[in-house]
Coordinates of C-alpha atoms in Angstrom, one line a residue:
X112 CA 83.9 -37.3 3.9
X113 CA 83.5 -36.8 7.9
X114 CA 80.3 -37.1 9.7
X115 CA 78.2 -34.1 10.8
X116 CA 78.1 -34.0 14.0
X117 CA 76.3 -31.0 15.7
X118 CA 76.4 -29.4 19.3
X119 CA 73.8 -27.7 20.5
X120 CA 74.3 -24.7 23.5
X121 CA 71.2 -23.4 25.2
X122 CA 70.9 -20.9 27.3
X123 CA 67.4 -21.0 29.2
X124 CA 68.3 -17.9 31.1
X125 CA 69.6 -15.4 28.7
X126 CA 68.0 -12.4 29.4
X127 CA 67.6 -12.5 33.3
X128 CA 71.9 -13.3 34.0
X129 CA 72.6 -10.9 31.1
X130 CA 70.8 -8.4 33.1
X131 CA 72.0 -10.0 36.5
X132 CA 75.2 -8.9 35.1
X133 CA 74.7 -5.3 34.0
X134 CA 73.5 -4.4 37.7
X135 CA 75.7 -6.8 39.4
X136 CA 72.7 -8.5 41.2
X137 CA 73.7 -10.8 44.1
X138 CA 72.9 -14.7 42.3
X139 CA 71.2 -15.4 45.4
X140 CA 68.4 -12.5 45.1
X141 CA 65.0 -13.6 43.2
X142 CA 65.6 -11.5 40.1
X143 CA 63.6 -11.6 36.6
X144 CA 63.4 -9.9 33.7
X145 CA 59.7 -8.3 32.9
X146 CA 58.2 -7.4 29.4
X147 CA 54.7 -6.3 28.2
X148 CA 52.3 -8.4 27.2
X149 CA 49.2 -6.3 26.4
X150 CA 48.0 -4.0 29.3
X151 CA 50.3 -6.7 32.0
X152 CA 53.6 -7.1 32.4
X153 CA 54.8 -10.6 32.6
X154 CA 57.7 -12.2 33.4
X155 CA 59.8 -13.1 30.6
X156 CA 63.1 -14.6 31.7
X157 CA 63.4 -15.6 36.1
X158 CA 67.1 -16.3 37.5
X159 CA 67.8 -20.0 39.1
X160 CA 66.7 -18.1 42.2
X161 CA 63.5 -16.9 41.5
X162 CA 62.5 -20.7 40.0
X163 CA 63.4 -21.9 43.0
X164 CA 60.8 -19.5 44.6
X165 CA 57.9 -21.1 42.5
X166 CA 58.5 -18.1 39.8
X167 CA 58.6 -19.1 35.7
X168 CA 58.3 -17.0 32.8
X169 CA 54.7 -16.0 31.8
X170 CA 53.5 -15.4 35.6
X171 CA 52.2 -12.1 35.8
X172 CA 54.3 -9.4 37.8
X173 CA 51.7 -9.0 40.4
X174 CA 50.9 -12.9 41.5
X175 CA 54.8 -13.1 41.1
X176 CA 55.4 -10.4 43.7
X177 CA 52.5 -11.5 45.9
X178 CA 55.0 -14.9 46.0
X179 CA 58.2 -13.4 46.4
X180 CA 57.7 -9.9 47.7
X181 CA 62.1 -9.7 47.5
X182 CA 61.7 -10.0 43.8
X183 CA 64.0 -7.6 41.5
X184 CA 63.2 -6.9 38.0
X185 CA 64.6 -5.1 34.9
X186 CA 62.6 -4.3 31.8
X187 CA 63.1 -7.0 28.8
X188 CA 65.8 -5.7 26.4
X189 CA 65.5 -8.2 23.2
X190 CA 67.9 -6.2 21.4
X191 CA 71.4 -6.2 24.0
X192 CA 70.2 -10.2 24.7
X193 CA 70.5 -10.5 20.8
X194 CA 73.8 -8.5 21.5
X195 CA 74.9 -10.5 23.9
X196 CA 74.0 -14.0 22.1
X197 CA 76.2 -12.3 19.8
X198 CA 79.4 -12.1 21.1
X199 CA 78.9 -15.6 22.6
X200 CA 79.0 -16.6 18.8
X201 CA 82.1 -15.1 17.9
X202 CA 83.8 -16.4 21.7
X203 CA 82.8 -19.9 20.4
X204 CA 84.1 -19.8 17.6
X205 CA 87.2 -21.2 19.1
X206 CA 85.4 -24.4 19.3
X207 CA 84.4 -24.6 16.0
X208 CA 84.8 -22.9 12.4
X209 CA 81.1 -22.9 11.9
X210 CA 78.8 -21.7 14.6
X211 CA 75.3 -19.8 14.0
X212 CA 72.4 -19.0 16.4
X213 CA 69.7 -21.3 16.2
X214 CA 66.8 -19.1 17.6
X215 CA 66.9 -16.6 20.3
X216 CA 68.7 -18.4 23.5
X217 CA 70.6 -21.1 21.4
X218 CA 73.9 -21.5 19.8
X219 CA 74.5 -25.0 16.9
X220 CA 77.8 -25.3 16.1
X221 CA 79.2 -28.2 13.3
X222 CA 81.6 -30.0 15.3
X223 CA 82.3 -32.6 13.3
X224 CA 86.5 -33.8 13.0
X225 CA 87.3 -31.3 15.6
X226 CA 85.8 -33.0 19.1
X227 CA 89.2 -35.1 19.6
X228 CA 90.7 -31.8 20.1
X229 CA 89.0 -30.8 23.5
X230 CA 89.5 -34.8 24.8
X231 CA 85.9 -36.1 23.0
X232 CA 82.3 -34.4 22.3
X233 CA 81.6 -34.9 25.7
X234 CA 84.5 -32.6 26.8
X235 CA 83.8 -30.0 24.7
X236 CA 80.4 -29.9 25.4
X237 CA 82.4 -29.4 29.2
X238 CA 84.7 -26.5 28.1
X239 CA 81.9 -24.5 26.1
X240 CA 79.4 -24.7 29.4
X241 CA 82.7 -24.3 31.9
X242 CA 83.7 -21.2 30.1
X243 CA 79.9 -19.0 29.4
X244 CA 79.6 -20.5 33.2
X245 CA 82.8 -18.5 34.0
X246 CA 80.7 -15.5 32.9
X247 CA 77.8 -16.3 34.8
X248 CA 75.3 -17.7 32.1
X249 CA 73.8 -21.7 32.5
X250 CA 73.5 -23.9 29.7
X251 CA 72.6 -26.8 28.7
X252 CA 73.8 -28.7 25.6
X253 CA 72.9 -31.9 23.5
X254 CA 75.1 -33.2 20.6
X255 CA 73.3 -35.1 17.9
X256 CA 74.0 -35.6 13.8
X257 CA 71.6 -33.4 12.8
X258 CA 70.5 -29.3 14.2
X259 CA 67.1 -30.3 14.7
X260 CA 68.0 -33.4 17.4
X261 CA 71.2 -31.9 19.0
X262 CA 68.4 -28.7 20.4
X263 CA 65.9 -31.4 21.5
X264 CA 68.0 -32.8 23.4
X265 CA 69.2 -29.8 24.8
X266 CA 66.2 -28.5 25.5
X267 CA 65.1 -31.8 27.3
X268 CA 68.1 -33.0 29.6
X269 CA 71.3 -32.9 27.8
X270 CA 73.4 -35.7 26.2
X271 CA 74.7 -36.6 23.2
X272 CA 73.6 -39.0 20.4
X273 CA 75.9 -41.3 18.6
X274 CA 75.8 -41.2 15.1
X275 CA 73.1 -42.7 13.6
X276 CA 71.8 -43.6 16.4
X277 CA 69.1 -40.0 16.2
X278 CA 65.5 -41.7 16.7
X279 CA 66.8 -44.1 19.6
X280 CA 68.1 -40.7 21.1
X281 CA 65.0 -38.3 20.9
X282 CA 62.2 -40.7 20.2
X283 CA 61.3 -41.0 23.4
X284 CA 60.9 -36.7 24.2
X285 CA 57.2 -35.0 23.1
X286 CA 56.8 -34.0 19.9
X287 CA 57.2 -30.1 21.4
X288 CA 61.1 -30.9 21.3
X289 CA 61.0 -30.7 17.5
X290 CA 60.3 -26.5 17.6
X291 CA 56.8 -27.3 16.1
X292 CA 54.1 -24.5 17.1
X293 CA 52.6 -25.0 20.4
X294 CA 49.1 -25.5 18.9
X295 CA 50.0 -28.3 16.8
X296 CA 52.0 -30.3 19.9
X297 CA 48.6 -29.6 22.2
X298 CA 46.4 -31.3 19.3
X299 CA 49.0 -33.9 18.8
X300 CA 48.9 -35.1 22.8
X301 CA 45.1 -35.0 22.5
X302 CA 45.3 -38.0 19.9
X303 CA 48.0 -39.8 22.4
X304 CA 51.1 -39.0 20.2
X305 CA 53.3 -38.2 22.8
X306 CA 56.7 -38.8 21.6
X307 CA 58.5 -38.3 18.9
X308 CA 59.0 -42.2 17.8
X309 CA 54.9 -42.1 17.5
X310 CA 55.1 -39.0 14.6
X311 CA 58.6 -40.9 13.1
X312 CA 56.1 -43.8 12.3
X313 CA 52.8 -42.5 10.8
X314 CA 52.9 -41.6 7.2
X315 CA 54.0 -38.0 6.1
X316 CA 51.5 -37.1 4.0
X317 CA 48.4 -37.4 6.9
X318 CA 50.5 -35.7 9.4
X319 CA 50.8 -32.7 6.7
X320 CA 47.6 -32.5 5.8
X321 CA 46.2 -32.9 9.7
X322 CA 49.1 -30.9 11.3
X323 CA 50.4 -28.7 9.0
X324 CA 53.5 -29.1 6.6
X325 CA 55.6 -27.5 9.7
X326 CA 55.5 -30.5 11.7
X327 CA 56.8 -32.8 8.8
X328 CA 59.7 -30.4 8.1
X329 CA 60.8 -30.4 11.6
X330 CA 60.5 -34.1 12.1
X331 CA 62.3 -34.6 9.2
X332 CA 65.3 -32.0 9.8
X333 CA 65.7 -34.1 13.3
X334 CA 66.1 -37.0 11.7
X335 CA 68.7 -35.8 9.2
X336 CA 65.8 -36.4 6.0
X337 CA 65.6 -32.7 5.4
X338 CA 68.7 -30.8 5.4
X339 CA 69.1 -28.1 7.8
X340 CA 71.9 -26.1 7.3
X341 CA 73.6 -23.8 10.1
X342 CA 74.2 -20.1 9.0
X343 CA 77.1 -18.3 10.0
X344 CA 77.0 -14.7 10.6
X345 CA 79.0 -12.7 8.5
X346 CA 81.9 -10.6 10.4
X347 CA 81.4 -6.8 10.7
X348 CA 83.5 -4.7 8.2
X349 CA 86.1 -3.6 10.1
X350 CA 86.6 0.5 10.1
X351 CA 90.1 1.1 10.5
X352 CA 92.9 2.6 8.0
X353 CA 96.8 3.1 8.6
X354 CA 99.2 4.8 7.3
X355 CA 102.7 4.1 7.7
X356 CA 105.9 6.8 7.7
X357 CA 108.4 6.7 5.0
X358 CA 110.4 8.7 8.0
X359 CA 109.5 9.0 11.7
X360 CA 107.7 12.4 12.7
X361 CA 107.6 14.3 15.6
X362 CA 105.2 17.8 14.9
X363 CA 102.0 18.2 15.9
X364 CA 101.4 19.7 12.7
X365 CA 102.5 16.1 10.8
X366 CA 100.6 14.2 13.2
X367 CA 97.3 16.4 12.5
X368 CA 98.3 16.2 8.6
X369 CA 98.6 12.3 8.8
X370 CA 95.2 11.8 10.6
X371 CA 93.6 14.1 7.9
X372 CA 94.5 11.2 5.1
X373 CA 93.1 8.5 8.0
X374 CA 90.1 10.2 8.5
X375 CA 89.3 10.7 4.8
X376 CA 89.9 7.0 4.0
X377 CA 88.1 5.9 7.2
X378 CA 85.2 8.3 6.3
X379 CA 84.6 7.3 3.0
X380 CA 84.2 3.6 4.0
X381 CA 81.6 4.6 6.6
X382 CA 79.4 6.7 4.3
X383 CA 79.9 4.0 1.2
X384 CA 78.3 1.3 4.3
X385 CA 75.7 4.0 5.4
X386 CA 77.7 3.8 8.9
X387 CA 78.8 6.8 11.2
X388 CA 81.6 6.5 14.1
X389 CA 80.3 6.5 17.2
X390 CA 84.4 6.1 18.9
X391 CA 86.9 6.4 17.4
X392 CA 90.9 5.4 18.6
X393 CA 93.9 7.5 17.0
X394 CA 97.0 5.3 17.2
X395 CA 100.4 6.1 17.1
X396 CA 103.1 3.8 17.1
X397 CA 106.7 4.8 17.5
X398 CA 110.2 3.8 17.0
X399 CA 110.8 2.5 20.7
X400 CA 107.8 -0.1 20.1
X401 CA 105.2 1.6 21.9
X402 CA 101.4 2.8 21.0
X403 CA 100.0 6.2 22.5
X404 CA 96.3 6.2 21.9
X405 CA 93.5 8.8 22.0
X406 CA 90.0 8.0 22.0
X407 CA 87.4 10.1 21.2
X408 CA 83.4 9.8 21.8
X409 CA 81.2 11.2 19.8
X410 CA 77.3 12.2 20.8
X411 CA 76.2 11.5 17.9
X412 CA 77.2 9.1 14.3
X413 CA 78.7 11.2 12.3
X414 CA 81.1 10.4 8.8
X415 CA 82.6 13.7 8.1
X416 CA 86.0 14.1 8.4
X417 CA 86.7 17.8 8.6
X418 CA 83.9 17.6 11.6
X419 CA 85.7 14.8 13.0
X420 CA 89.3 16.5 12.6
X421 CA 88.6 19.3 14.3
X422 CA 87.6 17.4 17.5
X423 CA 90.5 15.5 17.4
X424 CA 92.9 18.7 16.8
X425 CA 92.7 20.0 20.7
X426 CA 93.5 17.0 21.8
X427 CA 96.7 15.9 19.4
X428 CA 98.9 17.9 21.8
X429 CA 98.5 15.0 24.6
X430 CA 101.2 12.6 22.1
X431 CA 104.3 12.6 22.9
X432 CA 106.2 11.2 19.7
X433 CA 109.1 10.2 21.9
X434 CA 112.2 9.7 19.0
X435 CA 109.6 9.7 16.8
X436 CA 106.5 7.9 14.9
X437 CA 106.5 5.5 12.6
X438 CA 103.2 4.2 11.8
X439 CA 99.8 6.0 12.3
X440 CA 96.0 4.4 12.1
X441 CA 92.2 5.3 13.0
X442 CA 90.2 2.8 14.0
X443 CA 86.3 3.3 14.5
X444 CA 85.4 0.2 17.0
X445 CA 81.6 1.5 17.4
X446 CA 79.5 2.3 14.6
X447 CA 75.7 3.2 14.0
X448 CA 74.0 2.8 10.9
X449 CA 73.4 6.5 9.6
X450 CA 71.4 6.4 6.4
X451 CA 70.9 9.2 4.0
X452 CA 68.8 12.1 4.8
X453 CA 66.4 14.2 2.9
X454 CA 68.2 18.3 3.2
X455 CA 65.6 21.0 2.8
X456 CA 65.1 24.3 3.8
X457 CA 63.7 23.9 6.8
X458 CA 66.2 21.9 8.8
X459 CA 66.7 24.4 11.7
X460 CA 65.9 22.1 14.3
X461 CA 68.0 19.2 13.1
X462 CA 70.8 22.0 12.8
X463 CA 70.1 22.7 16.3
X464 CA 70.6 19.2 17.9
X465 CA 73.7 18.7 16.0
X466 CA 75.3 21.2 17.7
X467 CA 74.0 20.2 20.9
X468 CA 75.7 16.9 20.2
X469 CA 79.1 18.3 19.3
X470 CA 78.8 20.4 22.4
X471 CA 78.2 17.2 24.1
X472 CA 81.0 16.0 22.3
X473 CA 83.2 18.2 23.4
X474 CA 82.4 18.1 27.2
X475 CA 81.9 14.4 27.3
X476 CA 85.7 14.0 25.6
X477 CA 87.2 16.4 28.4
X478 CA 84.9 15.9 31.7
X479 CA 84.2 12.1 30.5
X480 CA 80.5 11.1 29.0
X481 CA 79.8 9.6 32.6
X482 CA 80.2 13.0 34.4
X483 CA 77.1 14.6 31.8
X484 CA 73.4 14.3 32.4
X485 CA 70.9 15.7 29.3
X486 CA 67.3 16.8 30.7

């Protein structure tokens, strides 16, 4: 049976270089991301170049300006950082067949029989933070036998742990390294426990009893005495059907019957998962090897097919079959969740914006959605 090993990928500045990122701000301006925190606005998330001004998350936006009057900010966006953490997951899954978040700015990945691949834990620890460095994110990573150890030490300096070697690795970082509440690590400094080998030797049941049952659990999931198990997301269902041509076709007329039989297959799926297509891509693949494609936007989700067909119809003219096409499929690469609504009798105004979408729709597809502005 191999050894678990686990690595650990933080990424203390999430938010603030995923925004850095979306409005290409120059690494060297202060920059930070802001959120609400009652009737202030705090800083959330600061770049490496705002630190280095004296700025850190939880400073309020006006003594943070008063310090660094160049300071940029962007409202906090939980949901694209979530987004973003996201498709970090799947891009590491090269690295490793099981890889889950482990909280909001942290990646765990089992690791275990597959280091000697990338030249030893060490290096690929090196390729993970050498390639999300590529994309302009920091991290910081720690390698340990258990989840609980290989974020400590991530959060506190790097390195890696050999195995069984966990308490001589972390015992010496504050008890706040084990993801217990920040209450409970205050009240534990107080009494002078101040490291994680002074918790590892009282007995459990005071600590519980004193500290909560939190404390215990995490103490024990660092030192591999709990089990902590790293949870996988499960892939998206992907919305896609294909047809393929007993004989190559060549009319518009075929190619508009062929995407009828897509669209109803594709259409079905998406209402059976409560989904509506937000784009869609119509693919056609002929006989000399190559793929035309036609994308189409949509304003709003939407799972209908006849809807759906007739904005595609206009635009089924622009493929040129060539000698001919062989293989036909829809895919729907962005989906929203569209869940069931109530239909009464007085529905006028949601009958209203829908039309207003598929004008949208229809401009958006021949000007391009960039070129529109909605009041």
């Amino acid at each position: 049976m191999r050894a678990r090993r686990i690595a650990v990928v933080w990424l203390p500045r999430l938010a603030s270089e995923r925004a850095m990122r979306r409005v290409r701000s120059d690494p060297g301006q202060p920059f930070a991301v802001v959120a609400e925190a009652g009737a202030r606005q705090v800083l959330a998330c600061v770049s490496a170049a705002a630190a280095g001004q004296g700025l850190g998350a939880g400073m309020t936006l006006a003594d943070a300006r008063a310090l660094c009057p160049g300071l940029a900010t962007r409202p906090a966006d939980p949901a694209a950082d979530a987004a973003a953490l996201g498709a970090m997951l799947r891009w590491a899954g090269r690295f490793s067949p099981l890889v889950g978040r482990m909280g909001a700015e942290a990646l765990a990945l089992d690791i275990g029989g597959v280091g000697h691949l990338f030249g030893g834990e060490a290096g690929l620890c090196a390729a993970i933070s050498a390639g999300l460095g590529r994309a302009g994110f920091t991290t910081a990573t720690g390698v340990a036998d258990t989840p609980g150890a290989a974020w400590a030490l991530a959060r506190h300096g790097g390195g890696i742990a050999g195995p069984g070697a966990t308490l001589g690795a972390i015992g010496a970082l504050p008890p706040a390294a084990l993801r217990i509440p920040p209450a409970a690590a205050e009240a534990l400094g107080r009494l002078g426990l101040r490291r994680i080998a002074d918790l590892a030797a009282l007995p459990r049941a005071g600590l519980a009893r004193r500290f909560g049952p939190e404390v215990v659990m995490r103490l024990d999931q660092a030192l591999g005495a709990l089990a902590e198990p790293i949870s996988p997301e499960a892939e998206a269902p992907p919305f896609a059907a294909r047809l393929s041509l007993p004989e190559p076709i060549g009319r518009t007329e075929d190619v508009a019957a062929g995407l009828e039989r897509l669209l109803e297959r594709l259409c079905a799926r998406l209402a059976a998962a409560g989904q509506g297509a937000r784009q869609l891509v119509f693919e056609a693949a002929r006989v000399d090897a190559t793929t035309v494609r036609l994308p189409l936007g949509l304003a709003r989700a939407r799972h209908d097919a006849a809807g759906i067909a007739r904005l595609f119809a206009p635009r089924l003219e622009e493929i040129d079959a060539g000698f001919g096409i062989e293989r036909l499929r829809l895919v729907a690469p962005l989906t929203e969740p569209m869940p069931p609504v109530q239909i009464a009798a007085g529905a006028a105004p949601a009958a209203t914006d829908e039309r207003m979408a598929d004008l949208l729709t229809r401009l958006g597809n021949r000007l391009g959605f960039e070129a529109l502005r909605r009041l």
